[in-house]
PDB file of C-alpha atoms in Angstrom:
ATOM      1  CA  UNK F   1      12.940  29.290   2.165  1.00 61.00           C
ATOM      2  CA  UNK F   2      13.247  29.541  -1.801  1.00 67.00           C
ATOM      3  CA  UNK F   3       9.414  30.564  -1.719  1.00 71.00           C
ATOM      4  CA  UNK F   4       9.559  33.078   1.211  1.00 78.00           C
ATOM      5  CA  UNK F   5      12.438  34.663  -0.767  1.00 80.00           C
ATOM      6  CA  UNK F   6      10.136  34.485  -3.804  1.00 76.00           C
ATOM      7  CA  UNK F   7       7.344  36.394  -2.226  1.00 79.00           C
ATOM      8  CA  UNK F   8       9.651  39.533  -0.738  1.00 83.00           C
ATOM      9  CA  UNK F   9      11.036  39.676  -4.162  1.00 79.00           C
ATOM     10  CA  UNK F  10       7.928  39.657  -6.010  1.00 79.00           C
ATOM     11  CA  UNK F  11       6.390  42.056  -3.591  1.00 82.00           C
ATOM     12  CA  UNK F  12       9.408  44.591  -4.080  1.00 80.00           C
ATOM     13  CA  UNK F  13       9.188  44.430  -7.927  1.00 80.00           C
ATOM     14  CA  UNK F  14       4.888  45.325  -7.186  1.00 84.00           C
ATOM     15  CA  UNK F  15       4.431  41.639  -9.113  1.00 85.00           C
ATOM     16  CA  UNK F  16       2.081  39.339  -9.277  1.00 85.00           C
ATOM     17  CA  UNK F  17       2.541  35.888  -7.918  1.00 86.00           C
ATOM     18  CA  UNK F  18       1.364  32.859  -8.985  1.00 87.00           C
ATOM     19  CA  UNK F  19       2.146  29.482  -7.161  1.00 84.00           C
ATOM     20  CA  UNK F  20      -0.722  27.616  -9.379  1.00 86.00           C
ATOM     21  CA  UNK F  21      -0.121  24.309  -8.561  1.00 92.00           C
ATOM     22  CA  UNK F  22      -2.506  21.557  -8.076  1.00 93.00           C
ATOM     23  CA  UNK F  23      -3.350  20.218  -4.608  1.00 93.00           C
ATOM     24  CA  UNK F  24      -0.667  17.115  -3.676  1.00 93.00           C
ATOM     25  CA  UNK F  25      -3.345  14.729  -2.885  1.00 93.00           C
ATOM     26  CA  UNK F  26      -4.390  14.286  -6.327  1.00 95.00           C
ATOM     27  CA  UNK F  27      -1.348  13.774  -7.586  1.00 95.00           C
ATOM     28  CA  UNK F  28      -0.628  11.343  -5.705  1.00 95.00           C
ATOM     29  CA  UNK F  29      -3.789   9.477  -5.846  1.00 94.00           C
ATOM     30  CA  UNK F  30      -3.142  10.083  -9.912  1.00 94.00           C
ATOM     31  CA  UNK F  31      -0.385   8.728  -9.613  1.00 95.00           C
ATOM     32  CA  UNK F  32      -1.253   5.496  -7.935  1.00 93.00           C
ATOM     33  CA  UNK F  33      -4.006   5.012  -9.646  1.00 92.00           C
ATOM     34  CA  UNK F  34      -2.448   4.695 -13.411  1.00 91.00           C
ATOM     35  CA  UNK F  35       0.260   2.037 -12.400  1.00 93.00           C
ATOM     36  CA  UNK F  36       0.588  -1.895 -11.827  1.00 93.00           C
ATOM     37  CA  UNK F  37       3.180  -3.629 -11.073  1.00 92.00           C
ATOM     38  CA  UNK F  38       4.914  -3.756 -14.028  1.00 93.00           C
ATOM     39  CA  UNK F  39       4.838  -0.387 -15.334  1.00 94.00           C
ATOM     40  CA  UNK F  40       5.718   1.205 -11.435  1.00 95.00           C
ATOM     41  CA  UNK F  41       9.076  -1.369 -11.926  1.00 94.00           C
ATOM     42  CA  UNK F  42       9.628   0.534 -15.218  1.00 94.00           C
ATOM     43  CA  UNK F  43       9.696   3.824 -13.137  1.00 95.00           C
ATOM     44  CA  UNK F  44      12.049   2.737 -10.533  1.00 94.00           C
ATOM     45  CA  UNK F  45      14.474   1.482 -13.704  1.00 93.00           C
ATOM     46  CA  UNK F  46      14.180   5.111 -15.022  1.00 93.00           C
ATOM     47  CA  UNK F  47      14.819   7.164 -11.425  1.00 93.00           C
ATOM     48  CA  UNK F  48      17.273   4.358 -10.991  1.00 90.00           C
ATOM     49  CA  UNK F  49      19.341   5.258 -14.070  1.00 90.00           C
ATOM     50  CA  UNK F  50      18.822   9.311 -13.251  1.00 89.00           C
ATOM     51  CA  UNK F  51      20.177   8.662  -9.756  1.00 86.00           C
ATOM     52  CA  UNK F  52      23.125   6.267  -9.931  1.00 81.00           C
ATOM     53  CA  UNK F  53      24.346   6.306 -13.750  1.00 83.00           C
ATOM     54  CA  UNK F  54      23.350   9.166 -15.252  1.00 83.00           C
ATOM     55  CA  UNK F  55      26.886  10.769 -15.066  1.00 84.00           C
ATOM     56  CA  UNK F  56      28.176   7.269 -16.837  1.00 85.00           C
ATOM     57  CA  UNK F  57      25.517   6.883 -19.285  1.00 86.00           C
ATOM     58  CA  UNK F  58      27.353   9.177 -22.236  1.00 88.00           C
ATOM     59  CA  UNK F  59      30.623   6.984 -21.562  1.00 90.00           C
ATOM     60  CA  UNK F  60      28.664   3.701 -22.918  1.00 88.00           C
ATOM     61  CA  UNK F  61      27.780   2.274 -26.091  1.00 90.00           C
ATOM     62  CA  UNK F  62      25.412   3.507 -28.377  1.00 92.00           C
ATOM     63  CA  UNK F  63      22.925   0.419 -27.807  1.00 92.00           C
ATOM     64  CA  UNK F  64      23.077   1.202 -23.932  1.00 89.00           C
ATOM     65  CA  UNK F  65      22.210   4.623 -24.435  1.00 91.00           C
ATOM     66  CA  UNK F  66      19.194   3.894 -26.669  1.00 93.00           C
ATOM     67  CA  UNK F  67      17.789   1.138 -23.937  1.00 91.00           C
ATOM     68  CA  UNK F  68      18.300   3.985 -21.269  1.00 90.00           C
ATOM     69  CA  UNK F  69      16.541   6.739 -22.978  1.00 92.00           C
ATOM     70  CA  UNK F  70      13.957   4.649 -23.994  1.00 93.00           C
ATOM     71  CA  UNK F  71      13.389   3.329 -20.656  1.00 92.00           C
ATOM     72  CA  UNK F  72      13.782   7.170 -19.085  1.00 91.00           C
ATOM     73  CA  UNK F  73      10.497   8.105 -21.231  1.00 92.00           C
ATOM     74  CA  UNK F  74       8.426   4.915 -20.003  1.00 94.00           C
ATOM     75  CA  UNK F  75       8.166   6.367 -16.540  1.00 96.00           C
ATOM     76  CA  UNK F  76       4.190   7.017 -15.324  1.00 96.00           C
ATOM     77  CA  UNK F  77       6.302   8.584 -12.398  1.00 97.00           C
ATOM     78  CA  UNK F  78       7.297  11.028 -14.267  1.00 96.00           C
ATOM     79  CA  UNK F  79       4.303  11.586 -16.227  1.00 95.00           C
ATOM     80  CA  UNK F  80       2.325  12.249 -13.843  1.00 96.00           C
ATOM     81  CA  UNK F  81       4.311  14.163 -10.852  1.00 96.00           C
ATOM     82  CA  UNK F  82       5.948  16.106 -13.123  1.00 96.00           C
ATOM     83  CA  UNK F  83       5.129  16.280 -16.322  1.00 94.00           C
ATOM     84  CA  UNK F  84       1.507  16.671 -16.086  1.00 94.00           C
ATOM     85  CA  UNK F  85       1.977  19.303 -13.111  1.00 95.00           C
ATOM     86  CA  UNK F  86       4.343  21.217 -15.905  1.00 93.00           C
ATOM     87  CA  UNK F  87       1.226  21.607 -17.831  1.00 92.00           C
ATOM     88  CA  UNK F  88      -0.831  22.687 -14.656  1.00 93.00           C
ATOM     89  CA  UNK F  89       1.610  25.418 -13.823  1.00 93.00           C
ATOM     90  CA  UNK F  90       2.101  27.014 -17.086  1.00 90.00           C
ATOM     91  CA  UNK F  91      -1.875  27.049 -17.665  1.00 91.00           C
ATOM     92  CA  UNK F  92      -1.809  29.077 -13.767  1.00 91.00           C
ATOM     93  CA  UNK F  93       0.752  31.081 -14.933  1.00 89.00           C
ATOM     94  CA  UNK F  94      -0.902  32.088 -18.348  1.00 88.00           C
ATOM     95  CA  UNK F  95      -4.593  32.473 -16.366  1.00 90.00           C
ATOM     96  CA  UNK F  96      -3.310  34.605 -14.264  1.00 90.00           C
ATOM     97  CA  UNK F  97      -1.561  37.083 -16.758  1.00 88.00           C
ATOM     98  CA  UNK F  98      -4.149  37.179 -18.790  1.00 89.00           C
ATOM     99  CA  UNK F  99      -6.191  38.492 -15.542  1.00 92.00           C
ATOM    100  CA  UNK F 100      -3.824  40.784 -14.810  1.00 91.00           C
ATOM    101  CA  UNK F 101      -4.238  42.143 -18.143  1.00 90.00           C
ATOM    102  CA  UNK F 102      -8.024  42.582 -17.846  1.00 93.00           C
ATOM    103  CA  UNK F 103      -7.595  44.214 -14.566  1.00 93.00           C
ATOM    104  CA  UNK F 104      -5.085  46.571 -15.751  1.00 92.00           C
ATOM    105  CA  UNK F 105      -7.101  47.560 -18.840  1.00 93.00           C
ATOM    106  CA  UNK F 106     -10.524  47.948 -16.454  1.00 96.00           C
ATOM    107  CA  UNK F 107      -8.532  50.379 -14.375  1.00 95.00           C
ATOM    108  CA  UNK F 108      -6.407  52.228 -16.921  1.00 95.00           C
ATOM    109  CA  UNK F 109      -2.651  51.062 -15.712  1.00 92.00           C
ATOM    110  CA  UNK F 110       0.067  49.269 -17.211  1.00 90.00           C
ATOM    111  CA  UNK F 111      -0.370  45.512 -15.946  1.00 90.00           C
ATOM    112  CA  UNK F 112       2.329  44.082 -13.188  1.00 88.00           C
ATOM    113  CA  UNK F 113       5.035  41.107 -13.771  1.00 85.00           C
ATOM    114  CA  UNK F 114       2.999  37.979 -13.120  1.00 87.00           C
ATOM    115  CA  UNK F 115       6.066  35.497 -11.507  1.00 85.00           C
ATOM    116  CA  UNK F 116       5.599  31.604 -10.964  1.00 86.00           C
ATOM    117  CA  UNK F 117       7.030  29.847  -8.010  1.00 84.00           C
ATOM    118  CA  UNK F 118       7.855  26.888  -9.342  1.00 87.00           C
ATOM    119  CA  UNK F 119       9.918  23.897  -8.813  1.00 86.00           C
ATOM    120  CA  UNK F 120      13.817  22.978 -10.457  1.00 87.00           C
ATOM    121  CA  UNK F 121      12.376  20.017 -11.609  1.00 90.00           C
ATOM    122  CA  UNK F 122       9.601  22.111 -13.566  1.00 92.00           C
ATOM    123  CA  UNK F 123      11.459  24.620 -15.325  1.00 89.00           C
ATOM    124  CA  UNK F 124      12.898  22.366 -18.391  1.00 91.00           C
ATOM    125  CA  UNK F 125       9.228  21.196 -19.175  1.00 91.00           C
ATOM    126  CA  UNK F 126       7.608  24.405 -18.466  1.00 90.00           C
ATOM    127  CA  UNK F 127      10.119  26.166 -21.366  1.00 88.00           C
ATOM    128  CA  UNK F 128       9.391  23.284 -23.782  1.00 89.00           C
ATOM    129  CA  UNK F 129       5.584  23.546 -23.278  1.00 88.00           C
ATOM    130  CA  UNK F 130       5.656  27.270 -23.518  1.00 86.00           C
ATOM    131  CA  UNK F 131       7.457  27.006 -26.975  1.00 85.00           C
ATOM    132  CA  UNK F 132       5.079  24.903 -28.219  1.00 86.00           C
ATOM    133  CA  UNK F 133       2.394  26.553 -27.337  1.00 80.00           C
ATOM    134  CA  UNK F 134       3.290  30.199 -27.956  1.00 78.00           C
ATOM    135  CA  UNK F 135       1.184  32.318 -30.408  1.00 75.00           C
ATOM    136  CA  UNK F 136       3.044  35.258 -30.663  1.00 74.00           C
ATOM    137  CA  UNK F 137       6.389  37.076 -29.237  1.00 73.00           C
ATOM    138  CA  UNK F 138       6.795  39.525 -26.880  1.00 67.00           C
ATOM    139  CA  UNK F 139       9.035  42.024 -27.306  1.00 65.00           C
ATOM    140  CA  UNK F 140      10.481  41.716 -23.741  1.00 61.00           C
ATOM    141  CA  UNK F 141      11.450  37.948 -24.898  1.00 65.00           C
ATOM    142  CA  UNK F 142       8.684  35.933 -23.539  1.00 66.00           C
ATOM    143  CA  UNK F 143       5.630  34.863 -25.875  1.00 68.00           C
ATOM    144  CA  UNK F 144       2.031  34.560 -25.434  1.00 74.00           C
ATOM    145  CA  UNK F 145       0.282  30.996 -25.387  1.00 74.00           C
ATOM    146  CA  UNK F 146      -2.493  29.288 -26.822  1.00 75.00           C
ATOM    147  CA  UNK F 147      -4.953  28.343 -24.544  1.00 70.00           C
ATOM    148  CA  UNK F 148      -6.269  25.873 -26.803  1.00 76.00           C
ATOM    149  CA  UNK F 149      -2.213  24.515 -27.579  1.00 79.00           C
ATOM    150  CA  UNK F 150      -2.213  22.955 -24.074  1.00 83.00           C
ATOM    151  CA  UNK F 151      -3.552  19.879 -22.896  1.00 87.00           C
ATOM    152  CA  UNK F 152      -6.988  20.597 -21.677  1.00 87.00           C
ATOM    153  CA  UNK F 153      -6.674  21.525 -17.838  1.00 88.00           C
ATOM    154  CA  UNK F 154      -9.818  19.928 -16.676  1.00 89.00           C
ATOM    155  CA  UNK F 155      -8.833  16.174 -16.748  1.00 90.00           C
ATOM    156  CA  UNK F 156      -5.481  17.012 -15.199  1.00 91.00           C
ATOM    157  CA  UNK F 157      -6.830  18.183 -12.236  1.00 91.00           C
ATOM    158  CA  UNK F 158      -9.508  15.416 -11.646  1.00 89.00           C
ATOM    159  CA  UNK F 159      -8.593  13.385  -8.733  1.00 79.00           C
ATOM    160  CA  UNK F 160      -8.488   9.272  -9.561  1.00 71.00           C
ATOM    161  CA  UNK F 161      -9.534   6.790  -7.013  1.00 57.00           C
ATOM    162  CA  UNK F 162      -6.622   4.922  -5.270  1.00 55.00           C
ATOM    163  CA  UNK F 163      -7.024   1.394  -6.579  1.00 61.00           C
ATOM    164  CA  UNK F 164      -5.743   0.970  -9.748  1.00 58.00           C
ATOM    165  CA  UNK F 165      -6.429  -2.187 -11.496  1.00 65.00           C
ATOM    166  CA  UNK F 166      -5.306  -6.169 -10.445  1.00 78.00           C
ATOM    167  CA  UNK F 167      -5.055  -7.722  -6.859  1.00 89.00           C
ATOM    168  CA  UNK F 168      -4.732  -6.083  -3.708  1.00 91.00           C
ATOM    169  CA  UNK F 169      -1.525  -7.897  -3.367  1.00 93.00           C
ATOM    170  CA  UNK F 170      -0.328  -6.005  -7.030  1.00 93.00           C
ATOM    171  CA  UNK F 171      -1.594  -2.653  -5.991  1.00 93.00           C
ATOM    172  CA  UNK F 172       0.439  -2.419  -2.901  1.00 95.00           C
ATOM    173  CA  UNK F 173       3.506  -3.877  -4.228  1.00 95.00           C
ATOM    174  CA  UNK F 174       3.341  -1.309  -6.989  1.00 95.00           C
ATOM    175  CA  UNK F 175       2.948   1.320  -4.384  1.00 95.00           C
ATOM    176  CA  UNK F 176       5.888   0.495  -2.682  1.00 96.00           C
ATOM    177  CA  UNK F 177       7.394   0.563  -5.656  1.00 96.00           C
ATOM    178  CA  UNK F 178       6.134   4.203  -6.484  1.00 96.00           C
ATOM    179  CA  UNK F 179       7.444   5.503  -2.691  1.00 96.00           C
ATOM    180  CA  UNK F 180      11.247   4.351  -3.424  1.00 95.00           C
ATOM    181  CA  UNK F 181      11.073   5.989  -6.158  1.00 96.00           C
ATOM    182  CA  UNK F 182       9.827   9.018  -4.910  1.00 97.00           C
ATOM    183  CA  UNK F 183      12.204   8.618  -2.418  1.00 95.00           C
ATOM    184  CA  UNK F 184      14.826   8.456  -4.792  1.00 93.00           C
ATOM    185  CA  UNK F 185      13.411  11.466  -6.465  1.00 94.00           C
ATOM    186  CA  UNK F 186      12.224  13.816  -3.456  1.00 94.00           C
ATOM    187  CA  UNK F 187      13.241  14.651  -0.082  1.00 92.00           C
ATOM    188  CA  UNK F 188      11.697  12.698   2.737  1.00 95.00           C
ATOM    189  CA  UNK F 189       8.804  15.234   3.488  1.00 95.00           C
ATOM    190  CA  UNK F 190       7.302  14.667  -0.153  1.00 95.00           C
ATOM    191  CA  UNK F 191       7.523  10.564   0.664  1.00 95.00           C
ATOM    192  CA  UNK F 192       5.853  11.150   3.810  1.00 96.00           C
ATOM    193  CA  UNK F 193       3.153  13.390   2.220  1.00 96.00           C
ATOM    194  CA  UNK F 194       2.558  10.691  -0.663  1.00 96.00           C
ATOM    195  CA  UNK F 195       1.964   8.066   2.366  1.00 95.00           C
ATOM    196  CA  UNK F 196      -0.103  10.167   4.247  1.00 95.00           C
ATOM    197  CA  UNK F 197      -2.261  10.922   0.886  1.00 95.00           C
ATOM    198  CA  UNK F 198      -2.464   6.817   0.175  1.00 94.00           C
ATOM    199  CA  UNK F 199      -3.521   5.655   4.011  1.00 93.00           C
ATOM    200  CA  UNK F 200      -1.424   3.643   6.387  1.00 92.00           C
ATOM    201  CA  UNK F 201      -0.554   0.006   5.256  1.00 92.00           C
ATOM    202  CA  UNK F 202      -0.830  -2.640   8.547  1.00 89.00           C
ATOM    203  CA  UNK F 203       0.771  -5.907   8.591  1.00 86.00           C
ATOM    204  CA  UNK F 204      -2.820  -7.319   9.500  1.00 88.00           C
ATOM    205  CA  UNK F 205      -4.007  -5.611   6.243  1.00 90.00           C
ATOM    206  CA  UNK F 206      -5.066  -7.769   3.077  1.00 91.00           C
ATOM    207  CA  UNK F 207      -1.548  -7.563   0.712  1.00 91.00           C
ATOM    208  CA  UNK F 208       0.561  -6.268   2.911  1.00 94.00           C
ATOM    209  CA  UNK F 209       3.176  -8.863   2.559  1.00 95.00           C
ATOM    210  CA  UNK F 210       3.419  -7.766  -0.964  1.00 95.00           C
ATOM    211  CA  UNK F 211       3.927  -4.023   0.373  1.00 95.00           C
ATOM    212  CA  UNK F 212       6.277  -5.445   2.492  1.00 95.00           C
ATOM    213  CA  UNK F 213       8.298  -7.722  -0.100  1.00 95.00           C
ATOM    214  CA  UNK F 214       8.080  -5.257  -2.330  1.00 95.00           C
ATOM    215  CA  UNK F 215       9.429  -2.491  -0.199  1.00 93.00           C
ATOM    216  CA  UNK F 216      12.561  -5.045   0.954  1.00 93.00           C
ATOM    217  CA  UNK F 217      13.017  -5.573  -2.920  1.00 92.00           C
ATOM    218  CA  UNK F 218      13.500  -1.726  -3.825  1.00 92.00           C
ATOM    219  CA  UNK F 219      14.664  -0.218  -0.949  1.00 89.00           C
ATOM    220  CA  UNK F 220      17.764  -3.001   0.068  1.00 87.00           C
ATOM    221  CA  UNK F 221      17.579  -5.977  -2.278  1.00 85.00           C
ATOM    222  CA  UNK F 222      18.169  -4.264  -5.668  1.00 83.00           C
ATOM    223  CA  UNK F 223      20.573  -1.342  -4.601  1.00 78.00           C
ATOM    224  CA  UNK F 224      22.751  -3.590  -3.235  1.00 66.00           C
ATOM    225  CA  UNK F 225      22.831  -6.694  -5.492  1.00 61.00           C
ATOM    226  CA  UNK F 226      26.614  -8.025  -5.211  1.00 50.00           C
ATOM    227  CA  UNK F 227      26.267  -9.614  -8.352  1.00 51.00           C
ATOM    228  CA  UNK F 228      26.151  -6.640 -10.556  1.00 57.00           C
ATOM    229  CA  UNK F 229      23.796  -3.429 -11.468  1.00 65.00           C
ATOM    230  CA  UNK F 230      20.656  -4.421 -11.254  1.00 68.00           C
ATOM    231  CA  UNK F 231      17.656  -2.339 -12.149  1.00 78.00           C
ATOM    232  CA  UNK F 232      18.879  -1.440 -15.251  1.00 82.00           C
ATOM    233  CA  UNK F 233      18.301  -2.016 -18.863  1.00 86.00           C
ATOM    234  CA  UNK F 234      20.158  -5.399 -19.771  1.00 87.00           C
ATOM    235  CA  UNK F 235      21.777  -3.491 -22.335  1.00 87.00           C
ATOM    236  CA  UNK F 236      23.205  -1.009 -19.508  1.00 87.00           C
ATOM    237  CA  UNK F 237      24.236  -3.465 -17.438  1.00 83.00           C
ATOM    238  CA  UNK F 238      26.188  -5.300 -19.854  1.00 84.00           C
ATOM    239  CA  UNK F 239      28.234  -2.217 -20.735  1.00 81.00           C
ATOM    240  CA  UNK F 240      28.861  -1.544 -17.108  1.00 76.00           C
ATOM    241  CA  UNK F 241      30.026  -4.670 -16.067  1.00 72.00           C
ATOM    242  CA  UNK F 242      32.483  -4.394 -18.757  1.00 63.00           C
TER     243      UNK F 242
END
């Protein structure tokens, strides 16, 4: 609904609107391509920390914090679902003001509002990146960006192959890895796009005990581990068991 409302309100104010995103399928296939095992694990720490103890993270010691910040920013989840689509959006959003411009000019008008649709999850990023890369200030409070500030566009929107390095068996545990988190993360029609985007896994398929392992690991083994947090920093954990 937020986008329909978007769209009447954009069309009211004679805007221009820019959703600019790239296309889903190569983020995920980005995405599943630049993690093993071991670093998808290191994402499910980080949305595991967002999710369940970020409201009790300022409460602990100084040594848990640092372990949980540090192991927020080792997240290739992050980096690539979000961050790099932060980049994306803000180069759609400055393309297509800067072609509204140029069409205003050609015909002699003032040129419209150009407004992004983007997501919550966007909007923090989007305001650092367009502070680093202004170039001037407007006077209406916004600023102009550097084309040549932002990471290049091109490579962003290149779509990896699916296999990412290691064994079959590695690949598909780290995937199931990846789709708890986004699960954790996004609401259930974004997990079912990612699996859609990736291919059915069959229990006749080569690794798919891993996926399945895996899967049982994340999903029931770890969230409910009687014998403490688990998938946390040890540093984290020991604070919260205290």
């Amino acid at each position: 609904g937020g986008e329909q409302l978007a769209y009447v309100a954009t069309w009211l104010a004679s805007a221009r609107l820019v959703f600019g995103d790239r296309p889903k399928n190569t983020t995920w296939r980005r995405l599943a391509a630049a993690v093993d095992a071991a670093s998808a694990d290191r994402c499910y720490t980080a949305a595991n920390l967002e999710r369940y103890y970020g409201e009790l993270l300022p409460q602990l010691s100084d040594k848990a914090q640092a372990a949980a910040a540090a192991a927020a920013r080792d997240d290739a989840w992050n980096d690539v679902a979000i961050m790099e689509r932060d980049t994306v959006l803000l180069h759609s959003l400055r393309e297509a003001a800067e072609a509204e411009e140029a069409a205003a000019s050609a015909e002699g008008r003032e040129p419209r509002a150009v407004v992004g649709v983007v997501g919550e999850s966007h909007v923090e990023g989007m305001l650092q990146l367009a502070a680093s890369a202004a170039v001037s200030a407007l006077p209406t409070g916004g600023v102009v960006l550097g084309a040549d500030k932002l990471e290049a566009l091109e490579p962003l929107m290149a779509e990896s192959a699916v296999e990412g390095e290691g064994s079959t068996e590695a690949r598909l545990a780290a995937r199931a890895c990846l789709e708890m988190v986004t699960a954790m993360r996004c609401n259930p029609e974004v997990v079912e796009d990612m699996q859609e985007t990736l291919g059915d896994v069959m229990s006749t398929d080569e690794g798919a005990e891993a996926y399945a392992g895996a899967f049982w690991l994340y999903g029931e083994a770890l969230p409910g581990c009687a014998a403490g947090p688990a998938g946390v920093p040890p540093e984290v954990a020991d604070d919260l068991r205290c």
